[in-house]
Amino acid sequence: MGSRKCGCCLSSLLIPLALWSIIVNILLYFPNGQTSYVSSNKLTNYVWYFEGICFSGIMMLIVAAVLLILENDNNYKCCQSENCSKKYMTLLSMIFSALGIAFSGYCLVISALGLLQGPYCHTLNGWEYAFEGTAGRFLTDSSIWIQCLEPAHVVEWNIILFSILIALSGLQLIVCLIRVVIQLSKILCGTHSVIIQPGII
């Protein structure tokens, strides 16, 4: 019972994290709150991977909804045997938690790449990735941010939003990982067996 309540709490936590991921990803399309750059496709290419909107957002909401449904007591009556039902609920929960790890991991990696690449901005040489060759060193050297003339404050905008996406997807990854550990411990510690006894068949 305790592990089930813990599982529900963890699954519920995924919902606000997913909603915030969607909001933060959408903000990346409007540097400094301006809409003109998205229409002219003058954005960093990593925002078009939809890491926050699709993977850490919509897909994670689906994962959270399924996990909450699987934690419902009524689902344990899907088979004739209660142990049989718990077995399949545990396996399904592990599968969807693993999907959650994949989705959040994707967002984490893409956001980190977007952060290290830096923004696509207008410099004295035209539109380019001004910090692409710095291997992320520009993150700690704010004196070179003035190379980006347009959009205004785009470096700070990208750093803050990509960092938030990394944090949100990292939390999602941890939550899903904890859920996998919980479900795995149920199997290994014998809370309910996943092996069908010969006499049942």
Rosetta silent file (secondary structure, phi, psi, omega in degrees, C-alpha in Angstrom):
SEQUENCE: MGSRKCGCCLSSLLIPLALWSIIVNILLYFPNGQTSYVSSNKLTNYVWYFEGICFSGIMMLIVAAVLLILENDNNYKCCQSENCSKKYMTLLSMIFSALGIAFSGYCLVISALGLLQGPYCHTLNGWEYAFEGTAGRFLTDSSIWIQCLEPAHVVEWNIILFSILIALSGLQLIVCLIRVVIQLSKILCGTHSVIIQPGII
SCORE:     score description
SCORE:     0.000 S_00000001
   1 L     0.000  -42.524  179.950    0.000    0.000    0.000 S_00000001
   2 H   -63.637  -42.486  179.484    2.816    2.371    0.900 S_00000001
   3 H   -67.008  -31.707  178.996    4.669    1.745   -2.339 S_00000001
   4 H   -68.403  -42.281  177.418    1.431    2.283   -4.290 S_00000001
   5 H   -64.646  -39.187  177.371    0.874    5.683   -2.644 S_00000001
   6 H   -62.822  -41.297  178.822    4.495    6.563   -3.324 S_00000001
   7 H   -63.379  -40.384  178.365    4.031    5.548   -6.958 S_00000001
   8 H   -64.377  -41.899  179.285    0.927    7.761   -7.274 S_00000001
   9 H   -62.923  -43.399  179.851    2.782   10.725   -5.789 S_00000001
  10 H   -65.252  -42.279  179.552    5.694   10.244   -8.182 S_00000001
  11 H   -65.142  -39.494  178.798    3.382    9.898  -11.185 S_00000001
  12 H   -64.423  -33.956  179.843    1.452   13.019  -10.152 S_00000001
  13 H   -64.326  -27.864 -179.826    4.727   14.934   -9.927 S_00000001
  14 H   -66.413  -27.275 -175.777    5.355   14.245  -13.622 S_00000001
  15 H   -66.117  -55.378  177.776    2.305   16.288  -14.640 S_00000001
  16 H   -63.267  -33.290  177.254    3.432   19.769  -13.489 S_00000001
  17 H   -62.760  -40.211  179.261    6.963   19.015  -14.705 S_00000001
  18 H   -68.046  -42.235 -179.792    5.557   18.182  -18.155 S_00000001
  19 H   -63.949  -40.820  177.687    3.386   21.287  -18.271 S_00000001
  20 H   -66.653  -35.581  177.578    6.318   23.515  -17.335 S_00000001
  21 H   -61.961  -41.330  178.468    8.452   21.830  -20.005 S_00000001
  22 H   -62.879  -46.558 -178.525    5.865   22.729  -22.637 S_00000001
  23 H   -61.898  -46.868 -177.915    5.713   26.355  -21.475 S_00000001
  24 H   -64.135  -42.169  178.974    9.506   26.762  -21.356 S_00000001
  25 H   -63.328  -39.767  177.990    9.964   25.191  -24.799 S_00000001
  26 H   -62.482  -40.170  179.519    7.333   27.508  -26.283 S_00000001
  27 H   -61.658  -28.710  178.570    9.147   30.528  -24.815 S_00000001
  28 L   -63.644  -20.934  179.405   12.287   29.507  -26.721 S_00000001
  29 L   -80.174   -9.540 -175.908   10.445   30.352  -29.954 S_00000001
  30 L  -128.979   72.958 -179.439   10.048   33.979  -28.882 S_00000001
  31 H   -55.501  130.283 -179.384   13.443   35.453  -27.943 S_00000001
  32 H    57.759   23.821  178.091   12.997   38.506  -25.737 S_00000001
  33 H    76.001   14.621 -178.099    9.244   38.046  -26.147 S_00000001
  34 L  -102.863  143.098 -175.348    9.279   38.882  -29.873 S_00000001
  35 L   -97.027  -10.369 -173.158    7.410   36.831  -32.490 S_00000001
  36 H   -68.596  -27.206 -174.085    9.215   37.985  -35.643 S_00000001
  37 H   -76.345  -30.423  178.794   12.138   35.569  -35.307 S_00000001
  38 H   -71.722  -36.462 -179.703   10.084   32.390  -35.368 S_00000001
  39 H   -69.719  -29.060  178.742    8.313   33.432  -38.585 S_00000001
  40 L   -97.169    6.689  177.448   11.663   34.145  -40.260 S_00000001
  41 L    56.430   43.558  177.893   13.214   30.948  -38.842 S_00000001
  42 L  -107.882   59.433 -178.823   16.002   32.809  -37.056 S_00000001
  43 L  -128.747  158.816  174.729   16.139   30.497  -34.062 S_00000001
  44 L   -60.613  138.859 -173.675   18.615   27.936  -32.807 S_00000001
  45 H   -62.937  -22.516 -176.734   18.018   24.654  -34.631 S_00000001
  46 H   -72.566  -15.252  176.830   17.596   22.689  -31.395 S_00000001
  47 H   -72.543  -18.992 -178.673   14.232   24.309  -30.629 S_00000001
  48 H   -85.618    3.193  174.172   12.820   22.453  -33.651 S_00000001
  49 H   -85.582   -4.576  176.438   13.469   19.094  -31.997 S_00000001
  50 L    51.941   37.758 -176.298   10.369   19.761  -29.822 S_00000001
  51 H   -63.466  -38.285 -178.874   12.150   18.288  -26.818 S_00000001
  52 H   -87.021  -37.951 -178.139   10.060   20.142  -24.255 S_00000001
  53 H   -71.012  -51.242 -174.216    6.755   20.334  -26.101 S_00000001
  54 H   -87.013  -59.504 -169.055    6.559   16.766  -27.372 S_00000001
  55 H   -78.025  -55.646  177.942    8.873   14.493  -25.409 S_00000001
  56 H   -82.212   -5.490 -179.311    9.113   15.989  -21.908 S_00000001
  57 H  -104.512  -89.501 -174.358    5.699   17.532  -22.411 S_00000001
  58 H   -61.873  -47.861 -178.885    2.895   15.729  -24.232 S_00000001
  59 H   -63.258  -36.684  179.289    4.482   12.266  -24.205 S_00000001
  60 H   -71.179  -31.264  174.422    5.311   12.590  -20.506 S_00000001
  61 H   -64.239  -40.306  177.371    1.723   13.622  -19.749 S_00000001
  62 H   -63.742  -44.842  178.473    0.569   10.429  -21.454 S_00000001
  63 H   -59.657  -45.439 -179.183    3.081    8.383  -19.444 S_00000001
  64 H   -62.459  -42.225  179.891    1.943   10.042  -16.191 S_00000001
  65 H   -62.938  -44.393  179.466   -1.739    9.402  -17.008 S_00000001
  66 H   -63.662  -43.735 -179.587   -1.100    5.725  -17.773 S_00000001
  67 H   -63.184  -38.694  177.817    0.966    5.266  -14.612 S_00000001
  68 H   -65.894  -38.685  177.609   -1.788    6.843  -12.492 S_00000001
  69 H   -65.089  -40.652 -179.341   -4.349    4.521  -14.091 S_00000001
  70 H   -66.882  -25.694  179.048   -2.132    1.504  -13.397 S_00000001
  71 L   -80.888   -8.817 -179.229   -1.899    2.515   -9.728 S_00000001
  72 L   -68.565  133.571 -178.224   -5.706    2.439   -9.437 S_00000001
  73 H   -59.184  -31.188 -176.541   -6.949   -0.386   -7.207 S_00000001
  74 H   -65.476  -22.417 -178.433   -9.689   -1.309   -9.696 S_00000001
  75 H   -72.495  -14.107 -179.475   -7.086   -2.421  -12.228 S_00000001
  76 H   -77.381    2.098 -179.612   -6.108   -5.337  -10.050 S_00000001
  77 H  -107.181   18.050 -176.763   -9.349   -7.101  -11.068 S_00000001
  78 L   -76.488  -20.493  177.987   -8.455   -7.425  -14.753 S_00000001
  79 L  -116.637  167.435  177.321   -7.500  -11.109  -14.344 S_00000001
  80 L   -67.180  -35.270  179.329   -9.133  -13.972  -12.496 S_00000001
  81 L   -98.816  132.388  178.626   -6.159  -14.126  -10.152 S_00000001
  82 H   -63.499  -37.633  179.417   -5.223  -11.031   -8.127 S_00000001
  83 H   -65.083  -37.132  177.566   -1.557  -12.059   -8.291 S_00000001
  84 H   -62.716  -45.002 -179.753   -1.843  -12.323  -12.072 S_00000001
  85 H   -62.834  -45.620 -179.701   -3.300   -8.816  -12.278 S_00000001
  86 H   -61.869  -36.891  179.508   -0.604   -7.319  -10.053 S_00000001
  87 H   -60.519  -49.143 -177.949    2.049   -9.020  -12.145 S_00000001
  88 H   -70.428  -34.879  176.820    0.867   -7.430  -15.389 S_00000001
  89 H   -63.506  -38.650  178.875    0.285   -4.041  -13.764 S_00000001
  90 H   -65.636  -44.646  179.693    3.866   -4.119  -12.484 S_00000001
  91 H   -64.510  -42.587  177.895    5.282   -5.024  -15.887 S_00000001
  92 H   -63.950  -40.532  178.847    3.236   -2.334  -17.628 S_00000001
  93 H   -62.038  -40.995  178.208    4.291    0.210  -15.039 S_00000001
  94 H   -64.660  -40.673 -178.922    7.947   -0.668  -15.625 S_00000001
  95 H   -63.235  -47.129 -178.026    7.523   -0.358  -19.399 S_00000001
  96 H   -72.217  -30.896  174.324    5.911    3.076  -19.221 S_00000001
  97 H   -66.381  -37.822  177.073    8.410    4.264  -16.615 S_00000001
  98 H   -66.205  -37.503  174.738   11.178    3.174  -18.981 S_00000001
  99 H   -63.065  -39.343  176.928    9.493    5.148  -21.768 S_00000001
 100 H   -60.961  -39.343  177.152    9.451    8.122  -19.425 S_00000001
 101 H   -63.064  -41.320 -179.915   13.200    7.716  -18.920 S_00000001
 102 H   -66.054  -45.221 -178.689   13.692    7.681  -22.701 S_00000001
 103 H   -64.476  -48.550 -179.011   11.515   10.759  -23.303 S_00000001
 104 H   -68.208  -34.600  177.385   13.047   12.833  -20.502 S_00000001
 105 H   -64.253  -39.204  176.885   16.532   11.640  -21.449 S_00000001
 106 H   -60.542  -47.849 -179.668   15.961   12.844  -25.014 S_00000001
 107 H   -62.970  -40.265  179.929   14.914   16.279  -23.764 S_00000001
 108 H   -61.374  -46.254 -178.189   17.883   16.420  -21.395 S_00000001
 109 H   -67.191  -47.885 -178.415   20.400   15.635  -24.137 S_00000001
 110 H   -63.834  -40.329  179.242   18.892   17.977  -26.757 S_00000001
 111 H   -65.403  -39.545  178.356   18.590   20.821  -24.232 S_00000001
 112 H   -65.099  -40.537  177.565   22.202   20.346  -23.172 S_00000001
 113 H   -64.667  -40.935  178.048   23.318   20.427  -26.818 S_00000001
 114 H   -64.783  -37.065  178.679   21.273   23.577  -27.409 S_00000001
 115 H   -66.632  -44.469 -178.226   22.811   25.196  -24.350 S_00000001
 116 H   -70.741  -33.538 -179.301   26.369   24.367  -25.406 S_00000001
 117 H   -68.997  -35.256 -177.022   25.828   25.429  -29.017 S_00000001
 118 L    88.168  171.196 -175.515   24.602   28.871  -28.068 S_00000001
 119 L   -78.169  158.077  170.787   21.980   31.024  -29.786 S_00000001
 120 E   -91.259  115.520 -171.899   21.557   31.769  -33.465 S_00000001
 121 E  -143.859  168.296  179.010   21.958   35.516  -33.599 S_00000001
 122 E   -89.575  121.272  178.018   22.914   38.482  -35.732 S_00000001
 123 E  -117.440 -172.470  177.346   26.557   39.511  -35.362 S_00000001
 124 L   -64.182  -20.327  179.273   28.854   41.826  -37.319 S_00000001
 125 L   -96.019    4.318 -177.296   29.317   38.909  -39.750 S_00000001
 126 E   105.196 -164.451 -179.182   25.593   38.340  -40.227 S_00000001
 127 E   -79.965  126.150 -177.427   23.337   35.629  -38.795 S_00000001
 128 E  -164.752  171.481  171.257   25.359   32.779  -37.304 S_00000001
 129 E   -88.817   94.455 -170.598   26.044   30.629  -34.254 S_00000001
 130 L   -64.387  -26.687 -174.124   28.489   33.047  -32.695 S_00000001
 131 L  -115.696   15.843 -174.323   29.641   30.692  -29.918 S_00000001
 132 H   -61.264  -33.670 -177.024   29.437   27.321  -31.659 S_00000001
 133 H   -91.446    8.734 -177.080   33.206   26.807  -31.617 S_00000001
 134 H   -92.454   -3.138 -179.245   33.715   27.737  -27.964 S_00000001
 135 L    54.774   36.869  176.325   32.707   24.314  -26.556 S_00000001
 136 L    83.179    0.942 -178.660   30.422   26.032  -24.069 S_00000001
 137 H   -66.311  -22.685  179.785   33.094   28.367  -22.670 S_00000001
 138 H   -65.079  -20.736 -178.279   30.892   31.360  -23.495 S_00000001
 139 H   -62.239  -29.505 -178.097   28.556   30.276  -20.686 S_00000001
 140 H  -106.509    5.195 -179.336   31.024   31.544  -18.087 S_00000001
 141 L  -126.370   85.184 -175.922   32.306   34.561  -20.034 S_00000001
 142 H   -70.194  -11.636 -178.023   29.528   37.118  -20.262 S_00000001
 143 H   -68.738  -22.296 -178.425   31.878   39.699  -21.769 S_00000001
 144 H   -95.179   -1.073 -179.823   31.585   38.067  -25.211 S_00000001
 145 H   -65.357  -22.435 -178.646   27.794   37.941  -25.213 S_00000001
 146 H   -67.722   -9.289  175.365   27.726   41.392  -26.824 S_00000001
 147 H   -61.342  -30.670  177.404   28.736   39.691  -30.081 S_00000001
 148 L   -83.484  107.886 -177.750   25.045   38.868  -30.482 S_00000001
 149 L   -85.930  -28.710 -176.958   23.472   42.115  -31.611 S_00000001
 150 E  -153.510  139.838   -5.635   20.034   40.706  -32.318 S_00000001
 151 L   -65.721  156.985 -179.726   17.718   39.466  -30.822 S_00000001
 152 L   -65.934  134.389  177.401   18.329   41.537  -27.711 S_00000001
 153 L    59.016   27.229 -177.151   19.413   39.483  -24.677 S_00000001
 154 H   -67.858  -30.860 -179.991   19.125   36.265  -26.698 S_00000001
 155 H   -64.258  -49.770  178.155   22.140   34.698  -24.953 S_00000001
 156 H   -61.347  -40.275  179.883   20.580   35.102  -21.507 S_00000001
 157 H   -58.467  -49.135 -179.119   17.216   33.966  -22.900 S_00000001
 158 H   -66.735  -43.805 -178.069   18.670   30.724  -24.277 S_00000001
 159 H   -61.108  -47.278 -177.490   20.847   29.987  -21.248 S_00000001
 160 H   -64.610  -49.356 -174.779   18.001   30.422  -18.755 S_00000001
 161 H   -70.838  -41.434  177.378   15.361   28.495  -20.712 S_00000001
 162 H   -66.349  -35.372  177.673   17.598   25.616  -21.813 S_00000001
 163 H   -65.375  -39.971  177.282   18.893   25.333  -18.223 S_00000001
 164 H   -64.317  -41.878  177.789   15.321   25.147  -16.924 S_00000001
 165 H   -61.723  -39.488  177.832   14.521   22.446  -19.506 S_00000001
 166 H   -62.839  -42.813 -179.949   17.580   20.490  -18.376 S_00000001
 167 H   -65.869  -44.845 -179.205   16.448   20.740  -14.753 S_00000001
 168 H   -64.041  -46.939 -179.888   12.840   19.748  -15.533 S_00000001
 169 H   -69.012  -31.634  176.064   13.790   16.785  -17.712 S_00000001
 170 H   -64.350  -40.930  177.205   16.413   15.751  -15.163 S_00000001
 171 H   -65.796  -40.479  176.768   13.738   15.639  -12.454 S_00000001
 172 H   -61.159  -42.453  179.249   11.470   13.630  -14.755 S_00000001
 173 H   -60.702  -43.868 -179.911   14.297   11.187  -15.399 S_00000001
 174 H   -64.106  -44.383 -179.938   14.890   10.751  -11.659 S_00000001
 175 H   -60.052  -47.634 -179.302   11.175   10.233  -10.958 S_00000001
 176 H   -66.195  -35.682  178.326   10.839    7.587  -13.674 S_00000001
 177 H   -65.939  -41.358  177.440   14.044    5.904  -12.540 S_00000001
 178 H   -61.799  -41.048  179.383   12.743    5.717   -8.972 S_00000001
 179 H   -62.875  -40.938  177.714    9.522    4.170  -10.268 S_00000001
 180 H   -62.130  -42.287  179.331   11.473    1.509  -12.160 S_00000001
 181 H   -63.075  -42.360  179.408   13.464    0.713   -9.009 S_00000001
 182 H   -61.821  -47.910 -179.284   10.260    0.453   -6.960 S_00000001
 183 H   -66.975  -36.615  178.515    8.598   -1.889   -9.444 S_00000001
 184 H   -66.662  -37.299  178.691   11.770   -3.929   -9.831 S_00000001
 185 H   -66.894  -32.240  176.736   12.051   -4.300   -6.070 S_00000001
 186 H   -62.356  -38.881 -178.815    8.481   -5.640   -5.962 S_00000001
 187 H   -73.121  -50.529 -174.598    9.504   -8.368   -8.371 S_00000001
 188 H   -70.516  -33.403 -178.167   12.877   -9.228   -6.883 S_00000001
 189 L   -89.896   -0.657  172.315   11.743   -9.013   -3.259 S_00000001
 190 L    80.766   22.880  175.676    8.683  -11.125   -3.923 S_00000001
 191 L   -59.748  -42.009  165.319    5.913   -8.616   -3.207 S_00000001
 192 L  -151.682  134.417 -172.966    4.188  -10.384   -6.054 S_00000001
 193 L   -76.134  145.698  174.517    5.769  -12.976   -8.280 S_00000001
 194 L  -100.466    4.707 -179.934    6.036  -12.572  -12.021 S_00000001
 195 L  -101.527  124.247  178.778    6.511  -16.323  -12.479 S_00000001
 196 L   -77.169  125.222  179.923    3.349  -18.314  -13.174 S_00000001
 197 L   -68.317  143.410 -178.231    3.236  -21.400  -11.028 S_00000001
 198 L   -55.493  -33.603 -176.087    2.889  -24.734  -12.912 S_00000001
 199 L   -70.094  -19.976 -176.933   -0.298  -25.581  -11.047 S_00000001
 200 L   -76.260  -32.322 -176.606   -2.070  -22.449  -12.323 S_00000001
 201 L   -75.742    0.000    0.000   -1.749  -23.413  -16.001 S_00000001
